[in-house]
Short mmCIF file of C-alpha atoms in Angstrom, two decimals:
data_model
loop_
_atom_site.label_atom_id
_atom_site.label_comp_id
_atom_site.label_asym_id
_atom_site.label_seq_id
_atom_site.Cartn_x
_atom_site.Cartn_y
_atom_site.Cartn_z
CA MET H 1377 -17.36 -7.41 -33.29
CA ARG H 1378 -18.58 -3.95 -34.27
CA ILE H 1379 -19.73 -1.85 -31.32
CA LEU H 1380 -21.59 1.47 -31.51
CA LEU H 1381 -21.10 3.94 -28.65
CA LEU H 1382 -24.11 6.27 -28.41
CA ASP H 1383 -23.10 8.30 -25.33
CA LYS H 1384 -19.91 9.86 -24.04
CA ASN H 1385 -18.30 7.80 -21.29
CA HIS H 1386 -14.88 7.29 -19.77
CA PRO H 1387 -12.24 6.88 -22.51
CA LEU H 1388 -11.05 3.60 -21.02
CA ILE H 1389 -13.99 1.89 -22.76
CA THR H 1390 -12.65 2.75 -26.19
CA GLU H 1391 -9.03 2.21 -25.21
CA GLN H 1392 -9.46 -1.20 -23.61
CA LEU H 1393 -12.00 -2.65 -26.04
CA SER H 1394 -9.94 -1.50 -29.01
CA ALA H 1395 -6.93 -3.23 -27.48
CA LYS H 1396 -9.01 -6.42 -27.39
CA ASN H 1397 -9.66 -6.08 -31.14
CA PHE H 1398 -13.24 -4.89 -30.94
CA SER H 1399 -14.18 -2.38 -33.65
CA LEU H 1400 -15.71 0.73 -32.09
CA GLU H 1401 -17.57 3.66 -33.59
CA GLU H 1402 -18.62 6.73 -31.63
CA ASP H 1403 -21.86 8.52 -32.50
CA PHE H 1404 -22.91 10.93 -29.77
CA TYR H 1405 -25.19 13.22 -31.76
CA SER H 1406 -27.25 11.33 -34.34
CA SER H 1407 -30.99 11.18 -33.74
CA TYR H 1408 -32.99 8.03 -33.06
CA GLU H 1409 -34.02 7.90 -36.73
CA GLU H 1410 -30.46 8.31 -37.98
CA VAL H 1411 -29.12 5.56 -35.73
CA LEU H 1412 -32.02 3.30 -36.71
CA LYS H 1413 -30.91 3.41 -40.36
CA LYS H 1414 -27.52 1.88 -39.59
CA ILE H 1415 -28.05 -0.20 -36.46
CA GLU H 1416 -28.25 -3.49 -38.39
CA HIS H 1417 -24.50 -3.27 -39.03
CA TYR H 1418 -23.50 -3.53 -35.34
CA ASP H 1419 -23.03 -6.43 -32.95
CA GLY H 1420 -23.15 -4.37 -29.78
CA ILE H 1421 -24.31 -1.03 -28.39
CA ILE H 1422 -22.94 0.88 -25.39
CA ILE H 1423 -25.36 3.50 -24.05
CA ARG H 1424 -26.35 5.64 -21.12
CA SER H 1425 -29.78 7.19 -21.65
CA ARG H 1426 -29.75 9.40 -24.75
CA ILE H 1427 -31.69 7.14 -27.14
CA PRO H 1428 -34.55 4.80 -26.18
CA LEU H 1429 -34.05 1.27 -27.45
CA ASP H 1430 -37.68 0.36 -28.07
CA GLN H 1431 -39.25 -2.59 -29.90
CA ASN H 1432 -38.94 -0.93 -33.30
CA PHE H 1433 -35.27 -0.15 -32.74
CA LEU H 1434 -34.40 -3.65 -31.53
CA GLU H 1435 -36.26 -5.41 -34.35
CA ASN H 1436 -34.17 -3.41 -36.83
CA ALA H 1437 -30.94 -4.37 -35.06
CA LYS H 1438 -30.65 -7.63 -36.98
CA ASN H 1439 -27.16 -8.56 -35.77
CA LEU H 1440 -27.23 -7.15 -32.27
CA LYS H 1441 -25.75 -9.49 -29.68
CA PHE H 1442 -25.59 -7.21 -26.64
CA ILE H 1443 -26.63 -3.87 -25.16
CA ALA H 1444 -24.40 -2.47 -22.42
CA ARG H 1445 -25.70 0.39 -20.31
CA VAL H 1446 -23.09 2.34 -18.36
CA GLY H 1447 -25.17 2.63 -15.21
CA ALA H 1448 -27.76 0.68 -13.29
CA GLY H 1449 -31.29 1.34 -14.59
CA MET H 1450 -32.44 -0.33 -17.81
CA GLU H 1451 -35.84 1.32 -18.27
CA ASN H 1452 -34.86 2.92 -21.59
CA ILE H 1453 -34.54 -0.58 -23.08
CA ASP H 1454 -37.49 -2.74 -24.14
CA ILE H 1455 -36.28 -5.67 -22.04
CA PRO H 1456 -38.94 -8.24 -23.08
CA THR H 1457 -38.19 -7.64 -26.78
CA ALA H 1458 -34.42 -7.80 -26.18
CA GLN H 1459 -34.81 -11.11 -24.33
CA LYS H 1460 -37.10 -12.50 -27.06
CA LEU H 1461 -34.47 -11.63 -29.67
CA GLY H 1462 -31.67 -13.18 -27.61
CA ILE H 1463 -29.86 -9.88 -27.01
CA GLN H 1464 -27.69 -9.98 -23.89
CA LEU H 1465 -28.26 -7.07 -21.49
CA ILE H 1466 -25.33 -5.73 -19.50
CA ASN H 1467 -25.24 -2.97 -16.89
CA SER H 1468 -22.85 -1.81 -14.17
CA PRO H 1469 -24.63 -1.01 -10.88
CA GLU H 1470 -21.50 -2.01 -9.01
CA GLY H 1471 -19.72 1.02 -10.44
CA ASN H 1472 -21.69 3.78 -8.73
CA ARG H 1473 -23.08 2.08 -5.63
CA ASP H 1474 -20.52 3.78 -3.39
CA SER H 1475 -21.17 7.26 -4.74
CA VAL H 1476 -24.95 6.76 -4.38
CA ALA H 1477 -24.55 5.59 -0.80
CA GLU H 1478 -22.38 8.58 0.11
CA HIS H 1479 -24.85 10.93 -1.59
CA VAL H 1480 -27.72 9.49 0.46
CA LEU H 1481 -25.78 10.01 3.66
CA GLY H 1482 -24.66 13.49 2.66
CA MET H 1483 -28.19 14.67 1.88
CA LEU H 1484 -29.54 13.26 5.13
CA LEU H 1485 -26.86 15.00 7.17
CA LEU H 1486 -27.52 18.27 5.35
CA ILE H 1487 -31.26 18.29 5.90
CA MET H 1488 -31.37 16.81 9.40
CA ASN H 1489 -28.77 19.26 10.68
CA ARG H 1490 -30.11 22.23 8.67
CA LEU H 1491 -26.60 22.84 7.33
CA ILE H 1492 -27.53 24.61 4.09
CA ILE H 1493 -30.12 26.76 5.85
CA ALA H 1494 -27.80 27.73 8.68
CA SER H 1495 -24.88 28.43 6.35
CA ASN H 1496 -26.97 30.69 4.14
CA GLU H 1497 -28.27 32.55 7.18
CA VAL H 1498 -24.79 33.21 8.57
CA LYS H 1499 -23.59 34.39 5.15
CA ASN H 1500 -26.45 36.90 5.24
CA GLY H 1501 -25.61 38.14 8.74
CA ILE H 1502 -28.19 36.01 10.59
CA TRP H 1503 -26.94 34.07 13.63
CA LEU H 1504 -29.57 31.61 14.90
CA ARG H 1505 -28.67 28.69 17.13
CA GLU H 1506 -31.82 27.31 18.75
CA GLU H 1507 -33.75 27.66 15.50
CA ASN H 1508 -31.13 25.48 13.77
CA ARG H 1509 -30.95 22.71 16.34
CA GLY H 1510 -30.34 19.45 14.45
CA ASP H 1511 -31.71 15.92 14.52
CA GLU H 1512 -29.32 12.96 14.96
CA LEU H 1513 -29.15 9.86 12.80
CA LEU H 1514 -27.87 7.84 15.77
CA GLY H 1515 -30.50 5.38 16.94
CA LYS H 1516 -32.96 6.01 14.13
CA THR H 1517 -34.59 3.20 12.20
CA VAL H 1518 -33.89 3.62 8.49
CA GLY H 1519 -36.05 1.72 6.03
CA LEU H 1520 -34.69 0.92 2.58
CA ILE H 1521 -36.88 -0.26 -0.27
CA GLY H 1522 -34.68 -2.32 -2.54
CA TYR H 1523 -31.56 -4.16 -1.41
CA GLY H 1524 -29.37 -4.54 -4.46
CA ASN H 1525 -26.02 -2.87 -4.98
CA MET H 1526 -27.20 0.62 -3.97
CA GLY H 1527 -29.24 -0.50 -0.99
CA LYS H 1528 -26.47 -2.66 0.45
CA ALA H 1529 -23.84 0.08 0.09
CA THR H 1530 -26.20 2.56 1.77
CA ALA H 1531 -26.96 0.18 4.64
CA LYS H 1532 -23.25 -0.37 5.28
CA ARG H 1533 -22.68 3.34 5.75
CA LEU H 1534 -25.80 3.97 7.82
CA SER H 1535 -24.91 1.13 10.17
CA GLY H 1536 -21.68 2.98 10.92
CA PHE H 1537 -23.78 5.91 12.15
CA GLY H 1538 -25.54 3.72 14.69
CA CYS H 1539 -28.76 3.37 12.73
CA ASN H 1540 -31.05 0.37 12.87
CA VAL H 1541 -31.34 -0.46 9.17
CA ILE H 1542 -34.24 -2.52 7.84
CA PHE H 1543 -35.23 -3.16 4.25
CA HIS H 1544 -37.89 -4.62 2.00
CA ASP H 1545 -37.07 -6.42 -1.25
CA ILE H 1546 -39.01 -8.68 -3.61
CA LEU H 1547 -36.22 -11.28 -3.36
CA PRO H 1548 -36.05 -13.38 -0.15
CA ASP H 1549 -33.25 -14.07 2.33
CA LEU H 1550 -31.10 -10.98 1.76
CA SER H 1551 -30.42 -10.00 5.39
CA ASP H 1552 -26.78 -9.40 6.27
CA GLU H 1553 -24.65 -7.83 9.00
CA PHE H 1554 -25.77 -4.33 8.01
CA ALA H 1555 -29.54 -4.65 7.62
CA GLN H 1556 -32.50 -6.89 8.44
CA GLN H 1557 -35.10 -7.84 5.83
CA VAL H 1558 -38.71 -7.15 6.84
CA SER H 1559 -42.14 -7.07 5.26
CA LEU H 1560 -43.33 -3.83 3.71
CA GLU H 1561 -45.89 -3.55 6.51
CA GLU H 1562 -43.19 -3.79 9.19
CA LEU H 1563 -41.07 -1.22 7.38
CA LYS H 1564 -44.00 1.20 7.36
CA GLU H 1565 -44.51 0.52 11.07
CA LYS H 1566 -40.92 1.19 12.17
CA ALA H 1567 -39.07 3.45 9.71
CA GLU H 1568 -38.15 7.01 10.69
CA VAL H 1569 -36.16 7.52 7.50
CA LEU H 1570 -37.19 6.05 4.13
CA SER H 1571 -34.79 5.66 1.19
CA LEU H 1572 -35.56 4.22 -2.26
CA HIS H 1573 -33.16 1.91 -4.15
CA ILE H 1574 -35.41 0.39 -6.78
CA PRO H 1575 -35.69 0.36 -10.58
CA LEU H 1576 -38.57 1.98 -12.43
CA THR H 1577 -41.09 -0.68 -13.45
CA LYS H 1578 -44.85 -0.91 -13.77
CA GLU H 1579 -44.91 -2.14 -10.18
CA THR H 1580 -42.72 0.64 -8.77
CA GLN H 1581 -44.04 3.63 -10.72
CA TYR H 1582 -45.59 6.03 -8.19
CA LEU H 1583 -45.01 3.50 -5.41
CA ILE H 1584 -44.65 6.39 -2.99
CA ASN H 1585 -48.08 7.97 -3.15
CA HIS H 1586 -50.75 9.34 -0.83
CA HIS H 1587 -51.71 5.90 0.49
CA PHE H 1588 -48.13 4.76 1.08
CA ILE H 1589 -47.23 7.93 2.94
CA ASN H 1590 -50.34 7.75 5.12
CA ASP H 1591 -49.52 4.13 5.95
CA MET H 1592 -46.22 5.21 7.52
CA LYS H 1593 -46.68 5.22 11.30
CA ASN H 1594 -43.97 7.80 12.03
CA ASP H 1595 -43.31 11.19 10.58
CA PHE H 1596 -40.21 10.53 8.49
CA TYR H 1597 -37.40 11.86 6.34
CA PHE H 1598 -37.51 10.74 2.71
CA VAL H 1599 -34.65 10.12 0.27
CA ASN H 1600 -34.91 9.27 -3.42
CA THR H 1601 -31.81 8.52 -5.48
CA ALA H 1602 -33.62 5.93 -7.62
CA ARG H 1603 -36.01 7.28 -10.27
CA GLY H 1604 -38.23 10.36 -10.19
CA LYS H 1605 -41.34 8.49 -11.26
CA ASN H 1606 -41.07 6.14 -8.27
CA VAL H 1607 -42.71 9.03 -6.40
CA GLU H 1608 -46.00 10.84 -6.92
CA THR H 1609 -44.73 14.37 -6.39
CA LYS H 1610 -48.10 15.87 -5.53
CA SER H 1611 -48.50 13.46 -2.60
CA LEU H 1612 -44.94 14.11 -1.39
CA VAL H 1613 -45.47 17.87 -1.41
CA GLU H 1614 -48.74 17.51 0.51
CA ALA H 1615 -46.91 15.44 3.13
CA LEU H 1616 -44.10 18.00 3.40
CA LYS H 1617 -46.66 20.73 4.01
CA THR H 1618 -48.44 18.77 6.75
CA GLY H 1619 -45.17 17.61 8.37
CA LYS H 1620 -45.79 13.90 7.77
CA VAL H 1621 -42.58 14.03 5.72
CA LYS H 1622 -40.11 16.01 7.83
CA GLY H 1623 -37.72 16.60 4.96
CA ALA H 1624 -37.15 15.34 1.43
CA CYS H 1625 -33.78 14.61 -0.20
CA LEU H 1626 -34.35 14.26 -3.93
CA ASP H 1627 -31.65 13.52 -6.47
CA VAL H 1628 -34.29 12.61 -9.05
CA LEU H 1629 -37.56 14.24 -10.04
CA GLU H 1630 -40.74 13.11 -11.75
CA TYR H 1631 -40.29 15.99 -14.20
CA GLU H 1632 -36.90 14.98 -15.64
CA LYS H 1633 -36.37 14.35 -19.32
CA SER H 1634 -36.09 10.67 -20.21
CA SER H 1635 -32.37 11.26 -20.90
CA PHE H 1636 -31.98 12.61 -17.32
CA GLU H 1637 -30.06 15.56 -18.77
CA ASN H 1638 -32.42 18.26 -17.46
CA LEU H 1639 -35.91 19.06 -16.29
CA ASP H 1640 -38.50 18.96 -19.03
CA THR H 1641 -38.97 22.72 -19.05
CA SER H 1642 -40.26 22.58 -22.61
CA SER H 1643 -43.55 21.57 -21.05
CA GLU H 1644 -45.63 24.58 -20.04
CA LYS H 1645 -47.26 22.35 -17.45
CA ASN H 1646 -43.93 21.83 -15.72
CA LYS H 1647 -43.01 25.53 -15.89
CA GLU H 1648 -46.16 26.35 -13.97
CA ASN H 1649 -46.22 23.23 -11.80
CA ALA H 1650 -46.86 24.36 -8.23
CA ASP H 1651 -45.52 21.11 -6.73
CA LEU H 1652 -42.23 21.42 -8.59
CA GLN H 1653 -41.92 25.06 -7.59
CA TYR H 1654 -42.53 24.14 -3.96
CA LEU H 1655 -39.69 21.59 -4.00
CA LEU H 1656 -37.34 24.05 -5.66
CA HIS H 1657 -37.98 26.76 -3.07
CA SER H 1658 -38.80 24.94 0.18
CA GLU H 1659 -36.29 24.71 3.02
CA LYS H 1660 -37.72 21.23 3.70
CA ALA H 1661 -36.35 19.85 0.43
CA ILE H 1662 -32.87 19.31 -0.96
CA VAL H 1663 -32.82 18.78 -4.73
CA THR H 1664 -29.79 17.72 -6.76
CA PRO H 1665 -29.58 17.15 -10.56
CA HIS H 1666 -29.46 13.33 -10.79
CA ILE H 1667 -25.83 13.18 -9.66
CA ALA H 1668 -25.90 10.67 -6.80
CA GLY H 1669 -24.04 8.15 -8.94
CA TRP H 1670 -21.74 10.74 -10.52
CA THR H 1671 -18.33 11.04 -8.92
CA HIS H 1672 -14.94 11.12 -10.60
CA GLN H 1673 -14.34 7.64 -9.21
CA SER H 1674 -17.67 6.18 -10.29
CA LYS H 1675 -17.21 7.36 -13.88
CA GLU H 1676 -14.15 5.17 -14.17
CA LYS H 1677 -15.62 2.24 -12.21
CA LEU H 1678 -18.85 2.20 -14.23
CA ALA H 1679 -16.84 2.01 -17.44
CA GLN H 1680 -14.46 -0.65 -16.14
CA TYR H 1681 -17.27 -2.97 -15.10
CA ILE H 1682 -18.82 -2.64 -18.56
CA VAL H 1683 -15.53 -3.44 -20.29
CA ASP H 1684 -14.87 -6.44 -18.06
CA LYS H 1685 -18.37 -7.86 -18.61
CA ILE H 1686 -18.17 -7.43 -22.40
CA CYS H 1687 -14.75 -9.08 -22.51
CA ASN H 1688 -15.84 -11.95 -20.30
CA SER H 1689 -18.82 -12.66 -22.56
CA PHE H 1690 -17.45 -12.00 -26.03
CA SER H 1691 -13.65 -12.20 -26.09
#
């Protein structure tokens, strides 16, 4: 089988698949149009997010048997067209679930205990104790939306901090020793911390909006390590200003490029976007550059899961 690698990943992918007699070609720089001209010659593609695999692309991939995404989300693939054409879709959410869960916990501890603020103050000669009194996770009810690989790993860690973890998911009967499944209405009634672990779909785009936030009974901390467009930024910023959202931990932003490689600063609208500027400068928000799933360990694990799944299906 001929496999085209369109993004840089851990070298074990090339090493192990080559050892299994797959024929691999790396192309990390060609444009969508350039790849389109040659895609009919390949049986498989391994990607991250650089090139969108839309209907036009897939219909030109005459011999394509699988698409493997090194990561969890599949929104850059036209899934209905791939399924119609019989193309197998492979991803590896198991590979970075632990790093995402630790990132969630790390951001919560930072913002609830004002660690970045206090550290910066001390470094600038300011010594404030009462003003930097923290807020404990112990005893808080944490609501997760989505209980797949990321949600379960996050719940496991939060339970170790003495949190009452509840979650909502579209699939039934997922409760386990770490978290209890509830309706969305019950989650809104009880949660003091809200964390997203969902894909980006038509149903989940801008799920967290003005109405959702107002439906939350408690003032709450908010964490998003899922996708930026799961959240309507304008509504989140309004809630931060009023105190309804006590603090926001954002690893993803609505204004990211589709490749996730940077903010879309080419847009004048984003350069002047007051909501984005608020998040970037507010002490009530922690913003990281889409790295929750990016650790040294997850890079290797993501790749290994992809290799194992390809070999199990096509060796």
